[in-house]
PDB file of C-alpha atoms in Angstrom:
ATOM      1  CA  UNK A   1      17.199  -2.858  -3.919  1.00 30.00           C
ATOM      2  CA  UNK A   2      18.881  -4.952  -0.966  1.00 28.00           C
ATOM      3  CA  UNK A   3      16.965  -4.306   2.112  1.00 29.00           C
ATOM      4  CA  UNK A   4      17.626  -6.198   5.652  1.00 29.00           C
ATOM      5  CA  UNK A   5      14.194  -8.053   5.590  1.00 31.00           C
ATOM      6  CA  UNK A   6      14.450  -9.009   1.415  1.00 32.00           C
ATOM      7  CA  UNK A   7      14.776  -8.132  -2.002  1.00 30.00           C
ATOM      8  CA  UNK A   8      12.707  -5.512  -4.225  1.00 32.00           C
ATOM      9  CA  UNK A   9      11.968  -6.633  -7.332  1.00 36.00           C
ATOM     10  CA  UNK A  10       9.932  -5.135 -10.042  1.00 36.00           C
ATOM     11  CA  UNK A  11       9.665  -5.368 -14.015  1.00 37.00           C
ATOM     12  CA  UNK A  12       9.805  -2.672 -16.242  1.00 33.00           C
ATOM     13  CA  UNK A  13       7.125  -0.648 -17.051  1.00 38.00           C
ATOM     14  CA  UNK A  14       5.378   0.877 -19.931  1.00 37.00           C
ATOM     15  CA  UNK A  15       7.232   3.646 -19.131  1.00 35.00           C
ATOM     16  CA  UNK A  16      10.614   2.758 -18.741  1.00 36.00           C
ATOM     17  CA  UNK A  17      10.000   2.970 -14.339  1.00 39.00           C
ATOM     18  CA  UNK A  18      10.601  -0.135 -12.715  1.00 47.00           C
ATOM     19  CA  UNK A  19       7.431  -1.724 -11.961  1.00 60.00           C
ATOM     20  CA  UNK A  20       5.387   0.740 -13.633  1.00 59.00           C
ATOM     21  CA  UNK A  21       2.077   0.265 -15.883  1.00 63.00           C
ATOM     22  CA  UNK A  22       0.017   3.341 -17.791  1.00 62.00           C
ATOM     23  CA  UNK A  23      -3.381   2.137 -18.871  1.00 62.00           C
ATOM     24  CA  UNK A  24      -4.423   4.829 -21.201  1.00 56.00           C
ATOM     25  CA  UNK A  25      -8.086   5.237 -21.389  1.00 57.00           C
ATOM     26  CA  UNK A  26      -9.885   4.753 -24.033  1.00 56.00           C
ATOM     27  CA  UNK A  27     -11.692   8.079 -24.012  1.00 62.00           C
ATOM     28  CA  UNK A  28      -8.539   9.838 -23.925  1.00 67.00           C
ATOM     29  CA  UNK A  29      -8.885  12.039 -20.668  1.00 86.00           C
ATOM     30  CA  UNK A  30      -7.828  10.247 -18.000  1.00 88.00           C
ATOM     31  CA  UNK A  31      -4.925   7.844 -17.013  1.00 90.00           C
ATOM     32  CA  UNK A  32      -4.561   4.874 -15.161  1.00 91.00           C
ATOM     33  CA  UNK A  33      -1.269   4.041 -13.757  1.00 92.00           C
ATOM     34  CA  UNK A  34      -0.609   0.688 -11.732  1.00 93.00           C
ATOM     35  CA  UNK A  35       2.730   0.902  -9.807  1.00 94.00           C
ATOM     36  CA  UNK A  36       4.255  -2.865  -8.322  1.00 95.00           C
ATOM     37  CA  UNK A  37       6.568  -3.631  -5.968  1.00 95.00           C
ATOM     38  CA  UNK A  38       7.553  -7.486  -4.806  1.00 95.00           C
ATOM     39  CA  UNK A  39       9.823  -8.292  -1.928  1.00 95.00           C
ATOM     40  CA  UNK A  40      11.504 -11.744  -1.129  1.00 96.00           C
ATOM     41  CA  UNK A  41      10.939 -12.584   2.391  1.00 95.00           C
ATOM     42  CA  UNK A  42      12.709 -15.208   4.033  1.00 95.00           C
ATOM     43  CA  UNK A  43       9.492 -15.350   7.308  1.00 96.00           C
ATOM     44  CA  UNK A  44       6.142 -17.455   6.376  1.00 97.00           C
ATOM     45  CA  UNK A  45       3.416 -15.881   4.219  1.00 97.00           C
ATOM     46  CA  UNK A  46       1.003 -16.706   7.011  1.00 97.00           C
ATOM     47  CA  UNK A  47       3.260 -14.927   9.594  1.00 97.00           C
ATOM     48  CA  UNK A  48       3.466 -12.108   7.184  1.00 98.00           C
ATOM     49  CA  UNK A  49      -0.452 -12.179   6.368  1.00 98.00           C
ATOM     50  CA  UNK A  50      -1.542 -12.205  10.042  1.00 97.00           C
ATOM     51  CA  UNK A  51       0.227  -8.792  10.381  1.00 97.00           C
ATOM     52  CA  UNK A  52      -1.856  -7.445   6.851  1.00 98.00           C
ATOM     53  CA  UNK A  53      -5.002  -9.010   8.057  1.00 97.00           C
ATOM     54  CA  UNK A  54      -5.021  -7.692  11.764  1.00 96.00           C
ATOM     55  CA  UNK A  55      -7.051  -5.637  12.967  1.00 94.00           C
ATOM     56  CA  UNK A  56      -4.576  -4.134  14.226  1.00 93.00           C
ATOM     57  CA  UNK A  57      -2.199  -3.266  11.892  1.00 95.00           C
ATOM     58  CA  UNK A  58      -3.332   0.479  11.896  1.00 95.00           C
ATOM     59  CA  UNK A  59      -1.805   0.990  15.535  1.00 95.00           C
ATOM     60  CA  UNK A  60       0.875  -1.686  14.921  1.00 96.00           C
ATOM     61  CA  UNK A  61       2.158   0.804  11.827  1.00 97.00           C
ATOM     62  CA  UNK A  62       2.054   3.603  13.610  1.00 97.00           C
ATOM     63  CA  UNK A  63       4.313   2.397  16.264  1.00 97.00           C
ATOM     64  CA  UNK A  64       6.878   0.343  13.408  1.00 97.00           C
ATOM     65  CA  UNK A  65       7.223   3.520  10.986  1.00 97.00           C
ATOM     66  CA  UNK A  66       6.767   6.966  13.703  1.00 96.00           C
ATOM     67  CA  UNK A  67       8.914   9.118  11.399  1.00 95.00           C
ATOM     68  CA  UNK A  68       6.492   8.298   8.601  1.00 95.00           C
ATOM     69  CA  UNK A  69       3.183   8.796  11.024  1.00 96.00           C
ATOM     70  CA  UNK A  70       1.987  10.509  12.861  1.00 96.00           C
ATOM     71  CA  UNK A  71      -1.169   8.688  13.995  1.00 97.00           C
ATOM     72  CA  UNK A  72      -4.241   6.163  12.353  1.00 97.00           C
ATOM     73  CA  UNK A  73      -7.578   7.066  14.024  1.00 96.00           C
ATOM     74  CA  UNK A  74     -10.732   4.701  13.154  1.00 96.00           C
ATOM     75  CA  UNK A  75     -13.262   6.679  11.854  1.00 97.00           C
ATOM     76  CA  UNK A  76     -15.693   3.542  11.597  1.00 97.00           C
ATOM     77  CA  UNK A  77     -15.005  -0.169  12.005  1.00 95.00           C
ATOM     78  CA  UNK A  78     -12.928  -2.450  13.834  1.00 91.00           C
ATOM     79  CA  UNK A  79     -10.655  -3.486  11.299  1.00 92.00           C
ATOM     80  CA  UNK A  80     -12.811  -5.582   8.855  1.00 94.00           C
ATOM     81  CA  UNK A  81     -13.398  -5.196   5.772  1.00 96.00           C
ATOM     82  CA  UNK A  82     -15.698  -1.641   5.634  1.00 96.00           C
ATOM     83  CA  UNK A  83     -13.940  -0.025   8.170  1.00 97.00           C
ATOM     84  CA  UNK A  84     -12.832   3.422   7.262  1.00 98.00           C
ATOM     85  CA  UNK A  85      -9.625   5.091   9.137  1.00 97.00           C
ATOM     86  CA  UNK A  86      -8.307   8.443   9.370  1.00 98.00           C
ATOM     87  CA  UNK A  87      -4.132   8.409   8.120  1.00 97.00           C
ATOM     88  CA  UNK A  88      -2.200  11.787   9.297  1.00 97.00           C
ATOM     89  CA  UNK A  89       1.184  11.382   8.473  1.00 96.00           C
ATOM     90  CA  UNK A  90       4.366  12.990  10.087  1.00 93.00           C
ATOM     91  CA  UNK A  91       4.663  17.287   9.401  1.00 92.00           C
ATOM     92  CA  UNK A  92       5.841  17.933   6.069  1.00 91.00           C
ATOM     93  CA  UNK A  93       4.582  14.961   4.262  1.00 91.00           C
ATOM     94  CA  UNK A  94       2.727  15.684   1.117  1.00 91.00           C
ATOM     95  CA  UNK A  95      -0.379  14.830   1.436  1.00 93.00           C
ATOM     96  CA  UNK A  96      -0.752  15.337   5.088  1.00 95.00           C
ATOM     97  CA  UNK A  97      -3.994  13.167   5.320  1.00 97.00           C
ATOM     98  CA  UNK A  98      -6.750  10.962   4.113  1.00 97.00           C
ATOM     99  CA  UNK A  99      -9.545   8.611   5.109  1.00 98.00           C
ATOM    100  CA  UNK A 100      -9.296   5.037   3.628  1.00 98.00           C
ATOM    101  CA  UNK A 101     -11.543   2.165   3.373  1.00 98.00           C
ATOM    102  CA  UNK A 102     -10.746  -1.438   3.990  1.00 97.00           C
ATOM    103  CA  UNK A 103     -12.326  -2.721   0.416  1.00 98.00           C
ATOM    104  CA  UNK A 104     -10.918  -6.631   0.628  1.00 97.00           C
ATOM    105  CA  UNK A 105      -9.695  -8.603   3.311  1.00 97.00           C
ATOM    106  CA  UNK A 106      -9.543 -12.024   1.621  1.00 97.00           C
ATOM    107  CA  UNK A 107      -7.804 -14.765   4.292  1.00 97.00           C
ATOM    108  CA  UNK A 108      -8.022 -17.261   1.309  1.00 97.00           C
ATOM    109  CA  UNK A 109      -5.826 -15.302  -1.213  1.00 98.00           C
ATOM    110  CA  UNK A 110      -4.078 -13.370   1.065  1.00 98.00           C
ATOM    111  CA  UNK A 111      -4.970 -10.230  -0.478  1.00 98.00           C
ATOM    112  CA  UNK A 112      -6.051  -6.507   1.220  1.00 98.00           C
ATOM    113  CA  UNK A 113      -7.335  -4.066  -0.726  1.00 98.00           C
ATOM    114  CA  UNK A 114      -7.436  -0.260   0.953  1.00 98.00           C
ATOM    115  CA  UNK A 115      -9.135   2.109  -1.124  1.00 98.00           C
ATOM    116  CA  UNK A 116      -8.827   6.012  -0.351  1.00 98.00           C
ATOM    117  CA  UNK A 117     -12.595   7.485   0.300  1.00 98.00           C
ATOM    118  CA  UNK A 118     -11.512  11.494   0.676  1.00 98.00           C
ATOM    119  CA  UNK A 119      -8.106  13.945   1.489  1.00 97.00           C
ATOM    120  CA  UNK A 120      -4.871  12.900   0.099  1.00 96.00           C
ATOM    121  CA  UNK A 121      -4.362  12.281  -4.145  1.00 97.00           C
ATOM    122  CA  UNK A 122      -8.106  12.659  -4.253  1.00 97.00           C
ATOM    123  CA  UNK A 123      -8.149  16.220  -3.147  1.00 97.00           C
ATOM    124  CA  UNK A 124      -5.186  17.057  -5.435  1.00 96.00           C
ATOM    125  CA  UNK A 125      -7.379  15.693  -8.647  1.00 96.00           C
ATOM    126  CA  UNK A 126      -6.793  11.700  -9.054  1.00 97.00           C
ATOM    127  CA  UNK A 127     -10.155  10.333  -9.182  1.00 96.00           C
ATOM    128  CA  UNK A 128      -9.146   7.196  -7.851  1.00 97.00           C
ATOM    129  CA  UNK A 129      -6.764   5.650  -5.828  1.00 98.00           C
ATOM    130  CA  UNK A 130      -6.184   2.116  -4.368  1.00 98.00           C
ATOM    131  CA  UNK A 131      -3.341   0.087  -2.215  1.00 98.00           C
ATOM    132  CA  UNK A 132      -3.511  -3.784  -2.994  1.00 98.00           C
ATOM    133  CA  UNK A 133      -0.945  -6.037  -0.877  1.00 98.00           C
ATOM    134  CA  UNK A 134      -0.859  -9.906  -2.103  1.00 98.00           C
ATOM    135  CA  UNK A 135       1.136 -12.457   0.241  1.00 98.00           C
ATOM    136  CA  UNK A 136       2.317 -15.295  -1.749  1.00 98.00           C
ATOM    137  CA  UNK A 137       3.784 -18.181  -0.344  1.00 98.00           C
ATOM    138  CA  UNK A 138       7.048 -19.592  -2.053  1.00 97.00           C
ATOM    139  CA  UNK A 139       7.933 -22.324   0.797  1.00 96.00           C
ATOM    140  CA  UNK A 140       7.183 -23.085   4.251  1.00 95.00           C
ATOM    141  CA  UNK A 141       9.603 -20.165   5.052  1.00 95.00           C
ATOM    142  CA  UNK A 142       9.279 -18.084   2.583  1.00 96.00           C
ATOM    143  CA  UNK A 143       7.016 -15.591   0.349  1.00 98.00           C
ATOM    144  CA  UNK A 144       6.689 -12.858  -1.574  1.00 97.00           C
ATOM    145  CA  UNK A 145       4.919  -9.751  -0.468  1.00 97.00           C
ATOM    146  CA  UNK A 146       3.542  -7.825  -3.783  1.00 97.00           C
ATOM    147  CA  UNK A 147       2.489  -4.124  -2.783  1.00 96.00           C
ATOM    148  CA  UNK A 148       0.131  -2.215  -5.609  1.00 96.00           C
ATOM    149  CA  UNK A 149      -0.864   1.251  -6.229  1.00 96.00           C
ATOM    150  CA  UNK A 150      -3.653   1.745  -8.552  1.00 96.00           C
ATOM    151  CA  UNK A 151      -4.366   5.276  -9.319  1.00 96.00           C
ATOM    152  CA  UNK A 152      -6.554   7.548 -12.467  1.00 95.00           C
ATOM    153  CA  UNK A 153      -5.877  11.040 -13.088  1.00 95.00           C
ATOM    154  CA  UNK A 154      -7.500  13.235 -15.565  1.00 95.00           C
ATOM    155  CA  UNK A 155      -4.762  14.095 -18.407  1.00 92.00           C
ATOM    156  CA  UNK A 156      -3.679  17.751 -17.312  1.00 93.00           C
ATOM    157  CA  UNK A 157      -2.677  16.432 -14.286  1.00 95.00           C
ATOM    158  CA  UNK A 158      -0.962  12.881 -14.966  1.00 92.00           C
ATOM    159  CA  UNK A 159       2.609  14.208 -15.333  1.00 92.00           C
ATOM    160  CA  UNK A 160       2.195  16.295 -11.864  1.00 94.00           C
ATOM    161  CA  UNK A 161       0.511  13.015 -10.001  1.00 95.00           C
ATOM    162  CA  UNK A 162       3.374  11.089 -11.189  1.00 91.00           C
ATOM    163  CA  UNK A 163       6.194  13.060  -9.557  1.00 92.00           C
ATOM    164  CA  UNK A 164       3.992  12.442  -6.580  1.00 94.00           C
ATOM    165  CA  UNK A 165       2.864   9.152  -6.164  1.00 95.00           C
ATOM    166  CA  UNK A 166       4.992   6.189  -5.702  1.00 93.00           C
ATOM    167  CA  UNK A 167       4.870   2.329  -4.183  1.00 92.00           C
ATOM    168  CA  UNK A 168       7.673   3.692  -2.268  1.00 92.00           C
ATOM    169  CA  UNK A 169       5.631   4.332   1.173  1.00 94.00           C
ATOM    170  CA  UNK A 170       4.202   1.053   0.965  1.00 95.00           C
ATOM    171  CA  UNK A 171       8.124  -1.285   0.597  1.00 95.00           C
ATOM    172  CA  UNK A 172       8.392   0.761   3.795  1.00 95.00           C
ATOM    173  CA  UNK A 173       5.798  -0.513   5.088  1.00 96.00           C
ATOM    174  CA  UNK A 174       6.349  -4.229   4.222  1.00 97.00           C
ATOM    175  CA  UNK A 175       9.707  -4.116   5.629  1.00 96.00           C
ATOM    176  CA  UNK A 176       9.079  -3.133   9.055  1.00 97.00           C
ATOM    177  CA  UNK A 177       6.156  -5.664   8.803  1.00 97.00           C
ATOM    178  CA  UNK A 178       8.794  -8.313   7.624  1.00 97.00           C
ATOM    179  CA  UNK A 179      11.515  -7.269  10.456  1.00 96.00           C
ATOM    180  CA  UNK A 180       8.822  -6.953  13.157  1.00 96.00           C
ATOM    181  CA  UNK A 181       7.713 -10.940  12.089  1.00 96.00           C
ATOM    182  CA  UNK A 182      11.139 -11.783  12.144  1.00 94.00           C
ATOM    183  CA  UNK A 183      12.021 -10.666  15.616  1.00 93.00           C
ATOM    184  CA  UNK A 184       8.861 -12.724  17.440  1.00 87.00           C
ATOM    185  CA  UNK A 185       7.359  -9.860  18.421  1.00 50.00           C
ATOM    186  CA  UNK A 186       3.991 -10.829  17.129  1.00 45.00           C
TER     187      UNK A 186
END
């Protein structure tokens, strides 16, 4: 997909969806899906990072993406890595909320890891859900921002929870963080 700020690019899956992986386990009642996403972005990956890494990012996403939120209240935390906020998105959105927890913040790697804690896909039956984004620098200008969803569901539910979740949300996100770098507005 052609977007202003880069390129989507994604593999197939297991499944025959574009950057899509089902990790059957070996027990046989749950699933584990892992959905990908990478953009091309012509901006640095440490311009790019300093937006993911902020501690401000919660308040800075609100204010990029309105029709997708509604508001980001921190429940504990400053931003690190163990702070837990409160996402409510905009009327109509399925879910409609759910805390998160900031599980990784690594400067070194370039790597977040946000980890939902309660609401959202949890209340609806997936027993665990994750959002990974990886900056990865390709040249002094440019880099590739890979956005992950990591999810389990138990069986009965997989085919529903699939319909619902998607990486889509999250190449929204990464291209109003990518147009925001690119106007200087940081």
């Amino acid at each position: 997909m052609s977007a202003q700020s880069g390129i989507q690019k994604s593999s197939a899956g297991d499944n025959g969806f574009p950057g899509t992986s089902i990790i059957p386990d070996p027990k046989g009642d749950s699933v584990r899906y892992e959905l990908v996403n990478e953009i091309e972005v012509q901006a640095s990956a440490s311009s790019i990072w300093d937006v993911y890494s902020s501690k401000d990012l919660p308040k800075l996403i609100v204010k990029l993406l309105p029709q997708v939120f509604d508001r980001i209240d921190y429940v504990s935390g400053d931003g690190s890595v163990g702070t837990v906020v409160h996402v409510v998105f905009a009327p109509g959105s399925v879910p409609q909320s759910y805390s998160e927890m900031f599980k990784t913040i690594d400067h070194v790697n370039r790597l977040k890891e946000v980890k939902q804690v309660s609401g959202g896909y949890l209340a609806m039956g997936v027993t665990s859900y994750m959002d990974k984004f990886k900056i990865i620098s390709t040249g002094p200008n440019s880099c590739i921002i890979r956005s992950t969803t990591e999810y389990e569901v138990p069986d009965h539910l997989a085919a529903e929870m699939a319909k619902r979740i998607s990486v889509q949300g999250l190449v929204t996100m990464a291209n109003a963080i990518v147009k925001y770098v690119q106007a200087g507005t940081q």
